[in-house]
Amino acid sequence: MGLDQFVNTFGSVCKATYGSRIRKLTIDAKFTCPNRDGTLGVGGCTFCNVASFSAEEGSKLSISDQMTQGKARLVSTSGKYIAYFQAYTSTYDEYEYLKKKYDEAIADRDIVGLCVGTRPDCVPDNVLDLLVQYQSTGLDVWLELGLQTANDKTLKRINRGHGVSEYIDTVKRARSRGLKVCTHLILGLPGETDEDYQQTLDTVLRHGVDGLKLHPLHIVEGSVMAKAWRAGKIKLLEKESYAKSVAKLIRQTPKEIIFHRVTAYAKKPMLLAPDWCGFRWDGLVAIVDDLAVNGGQGSALSKASNS
């Protein structure tokens, strides 16, 4: 059994659209973040060390070279790819610089889509309009917003530097232009429970969303949380607990919403804990097992509507 049997996944949507799965080419365009450069702060979010998710050696290579290397590693059976600006805040720079970087990526003839990851407080109207222009050429464009949680107290605790209101505003402006929004959420943030996860999902669904990415909190070297974890001050989710919580949220999510990811994978030695996040399939298998027994995406909503 695979996740596609129970969840509307990004992979299955691409396969239906293009005839095969489409691979994402992760790009590090040397962007920074207002929570690191002094605009909001210098320490960054407490869970973050961008080296854990940025392209290997990416900052030393041009975008075109990164894409060439990415194609060599991630062979697509269709020969088509999505350019994914993931590292740091990929809408946080002067408009002309952003446009130059995006243009360089989509100039590759094998690119059929563009994903731009960013913070919800760093998305001005002119950048949204630029993404709309790309979309009008036929590119599959996604704006990925790192919300993490809809609990303002937690956002402050993890030094996020923005609140839920900024997220709501950006979603409204993006979706009113016809742009698709994928929201990132972290389960297991300090002090949060299943009730917080549900409240976050309810908030996201209420204000409109097209895709979701779910991640377990994991501790990476170089983060502020690494110090707290070493001091025994942070308790992390076990694989089974995470899988159960994720599966419950999936059942509460309407079937038209696309799940881009339902777990996370990180490499040692950058990954400190939990160990199960160091194995690509462990968390996913546990989630699928729960869905197979208790129902897949939207099943809780269907049950509620029929009762």
PDB file of C-alpha atoms in Angstrom:
ATOM      1  CA  MET A   1       0.000   0.000   0.000  1.00  0.00           C
ATOM      2  CA  GLY A   2       1.165   3.501  -0.774  1.00  0.00           C
ATOM      3  CA  LEU A   3       0.218   6.952   0.447  1.00  0.00           C
ATOM      4  CA  ASP A   4      -1.508   7.728  -2.875  1.00  0.00           C
ATOM      5  CA  GLN A   5      -4.220   5.197  -2.008  1.00  0.00           C
ATOM      6  CA  PHE A   6      -5.352   7.287   0.941  1.00  0.00           C
ATOM      7  CA  VAL A   7      -4.162  10.850   0.257  1.00  0.00           C
ATOM      8  CA  ASN A   8      -4.377  13.350  -2.604  1.00  0.00           C
ATOM      9  CA  THR A   9      -0.620  13.726  -3.050  1.00  0.00           C
ATOM     10  CA  PHE A  10       1.397  16.161  -5.117  1.00  0.00           C
ATOM     11  CA  GLY A  11       3.025  13.206  -6.845  1.00  0.00           C
ATOM     12  CA  SER A  12      -0.272  11.701  -7.927  1.00  0.00           C
ATOM     13  CA  VAL A  13      -1.553  15.061  -9.198  1.00  0.00           C
ATOM     14  CA  CYS A  14       1.606  15.543 -11.274  1.00  0.00           C
ATOM     15  CA  LYS A  15       1.309  12.028 -12.641  1.00  0.00           C
ATOM     16  CA  ALA A  16      -2.265  12.681 -13.710  1.00  0.00           C
ATOM     17  CA  THR A  17      -1.261  15.981 -15.315  1.00  0.00           C
ATOM     18  CA  TYR A  18       2.012  15.025 -17.009  1.00  0.00           C
ATOM     19  CA  GLY A  19       1.736  11.260 -17.323  1.00  0.00           C
ATOM     20  CA  SER A  20       4.516  10.596 -14.807  1.00  0.00           C
ATOM     21  CA  ARG A  21       5.901  11.954 -11.554  1.00  0.00           C
ATOM     22  CA  ILE A  22       7.733  15.265 -11.712  1.00  0.00           C
ATOM     23  CA  ARG A  23      10.861  15.851  -9.621  1.00  0.00           C
ATOM     24  CA  LYS A  24      11.633  19.082  -7.765  1.00  0.00           C
ATOM     25  CA  LEU A  25      15.042  20.675  -8.282  1.00  0.00           C
ATOM     26  CA  THR A  26      15.957  22.404  -5.029  1.00  0.00           C
ATOM     27  CA  ILE A  27      17.629  25.772  -5.590  1.00  0.00           C
ATOM     28  CA  ASP A  28      19.652  27.893  -3.164  1.00  0.00           C
ATOM     29  CA  ALA A  29      19.644  31.410  -4.626  1.00  0.00           C
ATOM     30  CA  LYS A  30      21.648  32.974  -1.780  1.00  0.00           C
ATOM     31  CA  PHE A  31      18.615  34.607  -0.196  1.00  0.00           C
ATOM     32  CA  THR A  32      18.693  35.555   3.462  1.00  0.00           C
ATOM     33  CA  CYS A  33      15.970  36.035   6.075  1.00  0.00           C
ATOM     34  CA  PRO A  34      14.750  39.066   8.060  1.00  0.00           C
ATOM     35  CA  ASN A  35      14.982  36.934  11.180  1.00  0.00           C
ATOM     36  CA  ARG A  36      18.721  36.494  10.590  1.00  0.00           C
ATOM     37  CA  ASP A  37      19.945  39.695   8.951  1.00  0.00           C
ATOM     38  CA  GLY A  38      18.901  41.987  11.808  1.00  0.00           C
ATOM     39  CA  THR A  39      15.662  43.313  10.338  1.00  0.00           C
ATOM     40  CA  LEU A  40      13.632  41.255  12.810  1.00  0.00           C
ATOM     41  CA  GLY A  41      16.435  39.481  14.622  1.00  0.00           C
ATOM     42  CA  VAL A  42      19.719  37.678  14.201  1.00  0.00           C
ATOM     43  CA  GLY A  43      19.131  34.265  15.761  1.00  0.00           C
ATOM     44  CA  GLY A  44      16.551  32.911  13.354  1.00  0.00           C
ATOM     45  CA  CYS A  45      13.715  30.593  14.291  1.00  0.00           C
ATOM     46  CA  THR A  46      14.739  28.327  17.139  1.00  0.00           C
ATOM     47  CA  PHE A  47      14.309  25.152  15.070  1.00  0.00           C
ATOM     48  CA  CYS A  48      16.149  26.372  12.003  1.00  0.00           C
ATOM     49  CA  ASN A  49      19.503  25.695  10.448  1.00  0.00           C
ATOM     50  CA  VAL A  50      19.127  26.179   6.721  1.00  0.00           C
ATOM     51  CA  ALA A  51      22.018  23.809   5.999  1.00  0.00           C
ATOM     52  CA  SER A  52      19.669  20.970   6.887  1.00  0.00           C
ATOM     53  CA  PHE A  53      17.485  21.618   3.845  1.00  0.00           C
ATOM     54  CA  SER A  54      19.424  23.750   1.363  1.00  0.00           C
ATOM     55  CA  ALA A  55      20.942  22.233  -1.738  1.00  0.00           C
ATOM     56  CA  GLU A  56      24.313  20.625  -1.107  1.00  0.00           C
ATOM     57  CA  GLU A  57      27.040  23.040  -2.094  1.00  0.00           C
ATOM     58  CA  GLY A  58      24.205  25.134  -3.521  1.00  0.00           C
ATOM     59  CA  SER A  59      25.463  28.481  -2.346  1.00  0.00           C
ATOM     60  CA  LYS A  60      28.706  27.943  -4.276  1.00  0.00           C
ATOM     61  CA  LEU A  61      27.028  27.187  -7.597  1.00  0.00           C
ATOM     62  CA  SER A  62      24.995  29.166 -10.101  1.00  0.00           C
ATOM     63  CA  ILE A  63      21.320  28.328 -10.416  1.00  0.00           C
ATOM     64  CA  SER A  64      21.867  26.626 -13.769  1.00  0.00           C
ATOM     65  CA  ASP A  65      24.695  24.508 -12.341  1.00  0.00           C
ATOM     66  CA  GLN A  66      22.565  23.535  -9.351  1.00  0.00           C
ATOM     67  CA  MET A  67      19.809  22.462 -11.710  1.00  0.00           C
ATOM     68  CA  THR A  68      22.214  20.420 -13.819  1.00  0.00           C
ATOM     69  CA  GLN A  69      23.468  18.631 -10.733  1.00  0.00           C
ATOM     70  CA  GLY A  70      19.924  18.144  -9.498  1.00  0.00           C
ATOM     71  CA  LYS A  71      18.890  16.497 -12.737  1.00  0.00           C
ATOM     72  CA  ALA A  72      21.827  14.122 -12.473  1.00  0.00           C
ATOM     73  CA  ARG A  73      20.709  13.066  -8.983  1.00  0.00           C
ATOM     74  CA  LEU A  74      16.945  13.115  -9.494  1.00  0.00           C
ATOM     75  CA  VAL A  75      16.215  11.543 -12.847  1.00  0.00           C
ATOM     76  CA  SER A  76      12.659  12.234 -14.000  1.00  0.00           C
ATOM     77  CA  THR A  77      11.051   9.653 -16.262  1.00  0.00           C
ATOM     78  CA  SER A  78       9.160  12.453 -17.990  1.00  0.00           C
ATOM     79  CA  GLY A  79      12.227  14.647 -18.409  1.00  0.00           C
ATOM     80  CA  LYS A  80      10.313  17.462 -16.717  1.00  0.00           C
ATOM     81  CA  TYR A  81      11.052  19.215 -13.425  1.00  0.00           C
ATOM     82  CA  ILE A  82       9.850  21.878 -11.021  1.00  0.00           C
ATOM     83  CA  ALA A  83      12.217  24.636  -9.913  1.00  0.00           C
ATOM     84  CA  TYR A  84      11.985  24.855  -6.133  1.00  0.00           C
ATOM     85  CA  PHE A  85      13.377  27.924  -4.350  1.00  0.00           C
ATOM     86  CA  GLN A  86      13.546  26.461  -0.862  1.00  0.00           C
ATOM     87  CA  ALA A  87      16.457  27.847   1.139  1.00  0.00           C
ATOM     88  CA  TYR A  88      15.813  30.788   3.456  1.00  0.00           C
ATOM     89  CA  THR A  89      13.169  33.344   2.443  1.00  0.00           C
ATOM     90  CA  SER A  90      12.874  33.214  -1.320  1.00  0.00           C
ATOM     91  CA  THR A  91      10.824  36.390  -1.761  1.00  0.00           C
ATOM     92  CA  TYR A  92      13.018  38.524   0.471  1.00  0.00           C
ATOM     93  CA  ASP A  93      15.107  40.774  -1.762  1.00  0.00           C
ATOM     94  CA  GLU A  94      14.779  43.553  -4.300  1.00  0.00           C
ATOM     95  CA  TYR A  95      12.193  42.849  -6.993  1.00  0.00           C
ATOM     96  CA  GLU A  96      14.712  42.913  -9.866  1.00  0.00           C
ATOM     97  CA  TYR A  97      17.014  40.460  -8.093  1.00  0.00           C
ATOM     98  CA  LEU A  98      14.133  38.089  -7.426  1.00  0.00           C
ATOM     99  CA  LYS A  99      12.974  38.284 -11.020  1.00  0.00           C
ATOM    100  CA  LYS A 100      16.489  37.622 -12.293  1.00  0.00           C
ATOM    101  CA  LYS A 101      16.807  34.467 -10.177  1.00  0.00           C
ATOM    102  CA  TYR A 102      13.357  33.154 -11.021  1.00  0.00           C
ATOM    103  CA  ASP A 103      13.889  33.884 -14.726  1.00  0.00           C
ATOM    104  CA  GLU A 104      17.165  31.984 -14.713  1.00  0.00           C
ATOM    105  CA  ALA A 105      15.467  28.918 -13.266  1.00  0.00           C
ATOM    106  CA  ILE A 106      12.440  28.813 -15.534  1.00  0.00           C
ATOM    107  CA  ALA A 107      14.538  29.456 -18.638  1.00  0.00           C
ATOM    108  CA  ASP A 108      15.484  25.790 -18.513  1.00  0.00           C
ATOM    109  CA  ARG A 109      13.329  24.066 -21.127  1.00  0.00           C
ATOM    110  CA  ASP A 110      12.699  21.100 -18.839  1.00  0.00           C
ATOM    111  CA  ILE A 111      10.998  23.242 -16.170  1.00  0.00           C
ATOM    112  CA  VAL A 112       7.208  22.986 -16.010  1.00  0.00           C
ATOM    113  CA  GLY A 113       6.635  24.487 -12.587  1.00  0.00           C
ATOM    114  CA  LEU A 114       7.905  26.952 -10.018  1.00  0.00           C
ATOM    115  CA  CYS A 115       7.657  26.621  -6.221  1.00  0.00           C
ATOM    116  CA  VAL A 116       8.723  29.557  -4.078  1.00  0.00           C
ATOM    117  CA  GLY A 117       9.142  29.004  -0.347  1.00  0.00           C
ATOM    118  CA  THR A 118       8.962  31.986   1.966  1.00  0.00           C
ATOM    119  CA  ARG A 119       7.707  33.550   5.186  1.00  0.00           C
ATOM    120  CA  PRO A 120       4.171  34.999   5.194  1.00  0.00           C
ATOM    121  CA  ASP A 121       5.457  38.436   6.257  1.00  0.00           C
ATOM    122  CA  CYS A 122       7.796  38.801   3.258  1.00  0.00           C
ATOM    123  CA  VAL A 123       5.479  38.650   0.249  1.00  0.00           C
ATOM    124  CA  PRO A 124       4.775  42.090  -1.244  1.00  0.00           C
ATOM    125  CA  ASP A 125       2.129  42.604  -3.913  1.00  0.00           C
ATOM    126  CA  ASN A 126       4.629  43.106  -6.732  1.00  0.00           C
ATOM    127  CA  VAL A 127       6.133  39.661  -6.066  1.00  0.00           C
ATOM    128  CA  LEU A 128       2.683  38.097  -6.109  1.00  0.00           C
ATOM    129  CA  ASP A 129       2.010  39.853  -9.417  1.00  0.00           C
ATOM    130  CA  LEU A 130       5.274  38.481 -10.802  1.00  0.00           C
ATOM    131  CA  LEU A 131       4.292  34.943  -9.860  1.00  0.00           C
ATOM    132  CA  VAL A 132       0.931  35.496 -11.562  1.00  0.00           C
ATOM    133  CA  GLN A 133       2.805  36.489 -14.724  1.00  0.00           C
ATOM    134  CA  TYR A 134       4.744  33.226 -14.650  1.00  0.00           C
ATOM    135  CA  GLN A 135       1.537  31.307 -14.086  1.00  0.00           C
ATOM    136  CA  SER A 136      -0.058  32.986 -17.098  1.00  0.00           C
ATOM    137  CA  THR A 137       2.643  31.445 -19.330  1.00  0.00           C
ATOM    138  CA  GLY A 138       1.489  27.955 -18.367  1.00  0.00           C
ATOM    139  CA  LEU A 139       3.877  27.255 -15.504  1.00  0.00           C
ATOM    140  CA  ASP A 140       2.510  25.393 -12.492  1.00  0.00           C
ATOM    141  CA  VAL A 141       3.231  27.988  -9.784  1.00  0.00           C
ATOM    142  CA  TRP A 142       3.035  27.418  -6.028  1.00  0.00           C
ATOM    143  CA  LEU A 143       3.625  29.891  -3.209  1.00  0.00           C
ATOM    144  CA  GLU A 144       4.811  27.934  -0.159  1.00  0.00           C
ATOM    145  CA  LEU A 145       4.248  29.691   3.160  1.00  0.00           C
ATOM    146  CA  GLY A 146       5.922  28.603   6.383  1.00  0.00           C
ATOM    147  CA  LEU A 147       3.245  29.110   9.012  1.00  0.00           C
ATOM    148  CA  GLN A 148       4.276  26.165  11.251  1.00  0.00           C
ATOM    149  CA  THR A 149       1.458  26.785  13.760  1.00  0.00           C
ATOM    150  CA  ALA A 150      -1.584  29.033  14.134  1.00  0.00           C
ATOM    151  CA  ASN A 151      -0.831  29.555  17.812  1.00  0.00           C
ATOM    152  CA  ASP A 152       0.601  33.051  18.244  1.00  0.00           C
ATOM    153  CA  LYS A 153       2.087  32.133  21.619  1.00  0.00           C
ATOM    154  CA  THR A 154       4.028  29.273  20.046  1.00  0.00           C
ATOM    155  CA  LEU A 155       5.154  31.476  17.163  1.00  0.00           C
ATOM    156  CA  LYS A 156       6.579  33.921  19.686  1.00  0.00           C
ATOM    157  CA  ARG A 157       8.164  31.108  21.697  1.00  0.00           C
ATOM    158  CA  ILE A 158      10.032  29.772  18.642  1.00  0.00           C
ATOM    159  CA  ASN A 159      11.120  33.293  17.654  1.00  0.00           C
ATOM    160  CA  ARG A 160       9.252  33.163  14.385  1.00  0.00           C
ATOM    161  CA  GLY A 161       9.020  36.936  14.080  1.00  0.00           C
ATOM    162  CA  HIS A 162       5.482  37.075  12.684  1.00  0.00           C
ATOM    163  CA  GLY A 163       1.990  36.186  13.774  1.00  0.00           C
ATOM    164  CA  VAL A 164      -0.994  34.415  12.289  1.00  0.00           C
ATOM    165  CA  SER A 165      -2.439  37.710  11.005  1.00  0.00           C
ATOM    166  CA  GLU A 166       0.422  38.131   8.504  1.00  0.00           C
ATOM    167  CA  TYR A 167      -0.227  34.640   7.204  1.00  0.00           C
ATOM    168  CA  ILE A 168      -3.946  35.300   6.760  1.00  0.00           C
ATOM    169  CA  ASP A 169      -3.250  38.544   4.907  1.00  0.00           C
ATOM    170  CA  THR A 170      -0.806  36.947   2.486  1.00  0.00           C
ATOM    171  CA  VAL A 171      -3.073  33.990   1.781  1.00  0.00           C
ATOM    172  CA  LYS A 172      -5.921  36.360   1.001  1.00  0.00           C
ATOM    173  CA  ARG A 173      -3.816  38.442  -1.398  1.00  0.00           C
ATOM    174  CA  ALA A 174      -2.277  35.411  -3.102  1.00  0.00           C
ATOM    175  CA  ARG A 175      -5.436  33.376  -3.605  1.00  0.00           C
ATOM    176  CA  SER A 176      -7.412  36.436  -4.757  1.00  0.00           C
ATOM    177  CA  ARG A 177      -4.932  36.572  -7.647  1.00  0.00           C
ATOM    178  CA  GLY A 178      -5.453  32.910  -8.458  1.00  0.00           C
ATOM    179  CA  LEU A 179      -2.137  31.733  -6.988  1.00  0.00           C
ATOM    180  CA  LYS A 180      -1.978  28.374  -5.274  1.00  0.00           C
ATOM    181  CA  VAL A 181      -0.790  28.350  -1.677  1.00  0.00           C
ATOM    182  CA  CYS A 182       0.912  25.442   0.080  1.00  0.00           C
ATOM    183  CA  THR A 183       1.189  25.887   3.847  1.00  0.00           C
ATOM    184  CA  HIS A 184       3.940  24.298   5.966  1.00  0.00           C
ATOM    185  CA  LEU A 185       3.007  23.041   9.428  1.00  0.00           C
ATOM    186  CA  ILE A 186       5.213  21.527  12.139  1.00  0.00           C
ATOM    187  CA  LEU A 187       3.855  18.999  14.603  1.00  0.00           C
ATOM    188  CA  GLY A 188       5.591  18.600  17.946  1.00  0.00           C
ATOM    189  CA  LEU A 189       6.563  22.200  18.652  1.00  0.00           C
ATOM    190  CA  PRO A 190       7.250  22.762  22.373  1.00  0.00           C
ATOM    191  CA  GLY A 191       4.077  22.920  24.412  1.00  0.00           C
ATOM    192  CA  GLU A 192       1.733  21.925  21.599  1.00  0.00           C
ATOM    193  CA  THR A 193      -0.738  19.034  21.617  1.00  0.00           C
ATOM    194  CA  ASP A 194      -3.226  17.422  19.245  1.00  0.00           C
ATOM    195  CA  GLU A 195      -5.660  20.197  20.134  1.00  0.00           C
ATOM    196  CA  ASP A 196      -3.168  22.795  18.859  1.00  0.00           C
ATOM    197  CA  TYR A 197      -2.603  20.822  15.650  1.00  0.00           C
ATOM    198  CA  GLN A 198      -6.348  20.666  15.055  1.00  0.00           C
ATOM    199  CA  GLN A 199      -6.786  24.372  15.781  1.00  0.00           C
ATOM    200  CA  THR A 200      -3.994  25.160  13.322  1.00  0.00           C
ATOM    201  CA  LEU A 201      -5.528  23.005  10.605  1.00  0.00           C
ATOM    202  CA  ASP A 202      -8.955  24.550  11.217  1.00  0.00           C
ATOM    203  CA  THR A 203      -7.464  28.046  10.859  1.00  0.00           C
ATOM    204  CA  VAL A 204      -5.646  27.166   7.651  1.00  0.00           C
ATOM    205  CA  LEU A 205      -8.708  25.532   6.102  1.00  0.00           C
ATOM    206  CA  ARG A 206     -10.973  28.395   7.136  1.00  0.00           C
ATOM    207  CA  HIS A 207      -8.864  30.975   5.298  1.00  0.00           C
ATOM    208  CA  GLY A 208      -8.317  28.827   2.225  1.00  0.00           C
ATOM    209  CA  VAL A 209      -5.394  26.700   1.135  1.00  0.00           C
ATOM    210  CA  ASP A 210      -4.514  24.540  -1.865  1.00  0.00           C
ATOM    211  CA  GLY A 211      -1.728  22.373  -0.471  1.00  0.00           C
ATOM    212  CA  LEU A 212      -0.193  21.275   2.812  1.00  0.00           C
ATOM    213  CA  LYS A 213       3.224  20.139   3.984  1.00  0.00           C
ATOM    214  CA  LEU A 214       3.425  18.460   7.364  1.00  0.00           C
ATOM    215  CA  HIS A 215       6.700  17.996   9.225  1.00  0.00           C
ATOM    216  CA  PRO A 216       7.673  16.574  12.602  1.00  0.00           C
ATOM    217  CA  LEU A 217       9.812  18.794  14.773  1.00  0.00           C
ATOM    218  CA  HIS A 218      13.344  17.469  14.473  1.00  0.00           C
ATOM    219  CA  ILE A 219      16.479  18.885  15.983  1.00  0.00           C
ATOM    220  CA  VAL A 220      19.331  19.892  13.696  1.00  0.00           C
ATOM    221  CA  GLU A 221      22.872  20.881  14.525  1.00  0.00           C
ATOM    222  CA  GLY A 222      23.393  24.627  14.775  1.00  0.00           C
ATOM    223  CA  SER A 223      19.841  25.473  15.822  1.00  0.00           C
ATOM    224  CA  VAL A 224      18.861  27.167  19.065  1.00  0.00           C
ATOM    225  CA  MET A 225      16.739  24.149  19.883  1.00  0.00           C
ATOM    226  CA  ALA A 226      19.802  21.924  19.702  1.00  0.00           C
ATOM    227  CA  LYS A 227      21.071  23.475  22.927  1.00  0.00           C
ATOM    228  CA  ALA A 228      17.751  22.988  24.670  1.00  0.00           C
ATOM    229  CA  TRP A 229      17.519  19.392  23.436  1.00  0.00           C
ATOM    230  CA  ARG A 230      21.000  18.592  24.731  1.00  0.00           C
ATOM    231  CA  ALA A 231      19.932  20.020  28.078  1.00  0.00           C
ATOM    232  CA  GLY A 232      16.932  17.696  28.153  1.00  0.00           C
ATOM    233  CA  LYS A 233      14.418  20.525  27.860  1.00  0.00           C
ATOM    234  CA  ILE A 234      12.688  19.400  24.659  1.00  0.00           C
ATOM    235  CA  LYS A 235      10.606  16.265  24.268  1.00  0.00           C
ATOM    236  CA  LEU A 236      10.196  15.042  20.696  1.00  0.00           C
ATOM    237  CA  LEU A 237       7.394  13.017  19.155  1.00  0.00           C
ATOM    238  CA  GLU A 238       7.854   9.298  18.793  1.00  0.00           C
ATOM    239  CA  LYS A 239       7.238   7.950  15.306  1.00  0.00           C
ATOM    240  CA  GLU A 240       3.969   6.274  16.289  1.00  0.00           C
ATOM    241  CA  SER A 241       2.622   9.422  17.968  1.00  0.00           C
ATOM    242  CA  TYR A 242       3.527  11.561  14.992  1.00  0.00           C
ATOM    243  CA  ALA A 243       1.924   9.120  12.550  1.00  0.00           C
ATOM    244  CA  LYS A 244      -1.267   8.995  14.582  1.00  0.00           C
ATOM    245  CA  SER A 245      -1.510  12.808  14.753  1.00  0.00           C
ATOM    246  CA  VAL A 246      -0.788  13.273  11.055  1.00  0.00           C
ATOM    247  CA  ALA A 247      -3.288  10.629  10.003  1.00  0.00           C
ATOM    248  CA  LYS A 248      -5.947  12.305  12.124  1.00  0.00           C
ATOM    249  CA  LEU A 249      -5.307  15.656  10.411  1.00  0.00           C
ATOM    250  CA  ILE A 250      -5.386  14.013   6.984  1.00  0.00           C
ATOM    251  CA  ARG A 251      -8.828  12.585   7.745  1.00  0.00           C
ATOM    252  CA  GLN A 252      -9.982  16.107   8.675  1.00  0.00           C
ATOM    253  CA  THR A 253      -8.754  17.591   5.386  1.00  0.00           C
ATOM    254  CA  PRO A 254     -11.023  17.940   2.315  1.00  0.00           C
ATOM    255  CA  LYS A 255     -10.036  15.667  -0.552  1.00  0.00           C
ATOM    256  CA  GLU A 256      -9.334  18.491  -3.003  1.00  0.00           C
ATOM    257  CA  ILE A 257      -6.395  19.786  -0.959  1.00  0.00           C
ATOM    258  CA  ILE A 258      -3.043  18.431  -2.126  1.00  0.00           C
ATOM    259  CA  PHE A 259      -0.524  17.070   0.356  1.00  0.00           C
ATOM    260  CA  HIS A 260       2.981  17.903  -0.858  1.00  0.00           C
ATOM    261  CA  ARG A 261       4.577  16.103   2.086  1.00  0.00           C
ATOM    262  CA  VAL A 262       3.448  14.360   5.257  1.00  0.00           C
ATOM    263  CA  THR A 263       6.764  13.781   7.028  1.00  0.00           C
ATOM    264  CA  ALA A 264      10.398  14.873   6.911  1.00  0.00           C
ATOM    265  CA  TYR A 265      13.783  13.317   6.367  1.00  0.00           C
ATOM    266  CA  ALA A 266      17.170  14.648   7.452  1.00  0.00           C
ATOM    267  CA  LYS A 267      20.686  13.280   7.313  1.00  0.00           C
ATOM    268  CA  LYS A 268      23.166  12.584  10.054  1.00  0.00           C
ATOM    269  CA  PRO A 269      25.269  14.258  11.394  1.00  0.00           C
ATOM    270  CA  MET A 270      23.120  17.349  10.792  1.00  0.00           C
ATOM    271  CA  LEU A 271      20.142  15.533  12.311  1.00  0.00           C
ATOM    272  CA  LEU A 272      20.418  15.161  16.072  1.00  0.00           C
ATOM    273  CA  ALA A 273      16.983  13.740  16.927  1.00  0.00           C
ATOM    274  CA  PRO A 274      14.643  11.952  16.665  1.00  0.00           C
ATOM    275  CA  ASP A 275      16.502   9.074  15.061  1.00  0.00           C
ATOM    276  CA  TRP A 276      13.503   7.917  13.051  1.00  0.00           C
ATOM    277  CA  CYS A 277      13.673  11.107  10.966  1.00  0.00           C
ATOM    278  CA  GLY A 278      16.988   9.816   9.615  1.00  0.00           C
ATOM    279  CA  PHE A 279      15.218   7.025   7.728  1.00  0.00           C
ATOM    280  CA  ARG A 280      13.306   8.169   4.687  1.00  0.00           C
ATOM    281  CA  TRP A 281      10.438   5.684   4.806  1.00  0.00           C
ATOM    282  CA  ASP A 282       9.881   4.920   8.496  1.00  0.00           C
ATOM    283  CA  GLY A 283       7.498   7.752   9.284  1.00  0.00           C
ATOM    284  CA  LEU A 284       5.660   7.395   5.984  1.00  0.00           C
ATOM    285  CA  VAL A 285       5.021   3.678   6.496  1.00  0.00           C
ATOM    286  CA  ALA A 286       3.629   4.348   9.968  1.00  0.00           C
ATOM    287  CA  ILE A 287       1.254   6.999   8.581  1.00  0.00           C
ATOM    288  CA  VAL A 288       0.042   4.725   5.775  1.00  0.00           C
ATOM    289  CA  ASP A 289      -0.564   1.918   8.252  1.00  0.00           C
ATOM    290  CA  ASP A 290      -2.825   4.186  10.332  1.00  0.00           C
ATOM    291  CA  LEU A 291      -4.700   5.444   7.270  1.00  0.00           C
ATOM    292  CA  ALA A 292      -5.282   1.902   6.064  1.00  0.00           C
ATOM    293  CA  VAL A 293      -6.968   1.010   9.332  1.00  0.00           C
ATOM    294  CA  ASN A 294      -8.805   4.219  10.210  1.00  0.00           C
ATOM    295  CA  GLY A 295      -9.552   5.868   6.872  1.00  0.00           C
ATOM    296  CA  GLY A 296      -7.879   8.253   4.457  1.00  0.00           C
ATOM    297  CA  GLN A 297      -8.157  11.892   3.480  1.00  0.00           C
ATOM    298  CA  GLY A 298     -11.545  13.459   4.089  1.00  0.00           C
ATOM    299  CA  SER A 299     -13.008  10.355   5.696  1.00  0.00           C
ATOM    300  CA  ALA A 300     -13.726  12.109   8.996  1.00  0.00           C
ATOM    301  CA  LEU A 301     -15.504  14.900   7.110  1.00  0.00           C
ATOM    302  CA  SER A 302     -17.575  12.400   5.119  1.00  0.00           C
ATOM    303  CA  LYS A 303     -18.549  10.565   8.282  1.00  0.00           C
ATOM    304  CA  ALA A 304     -19.568  13.831   9.968  1.00  0.00           C
ATOM    305  CA  SER A 305     -21.701  14.925   6.984  1.00  0.00           C
ATOM    306  CA  ASN A 306     -23.502  11.588   6.895  1.00  0.00           C
ATOM    307  CA  SER A 307     -24.284  11.487  10.602  1.00  0.00           C
TER     308      SER A 307
END
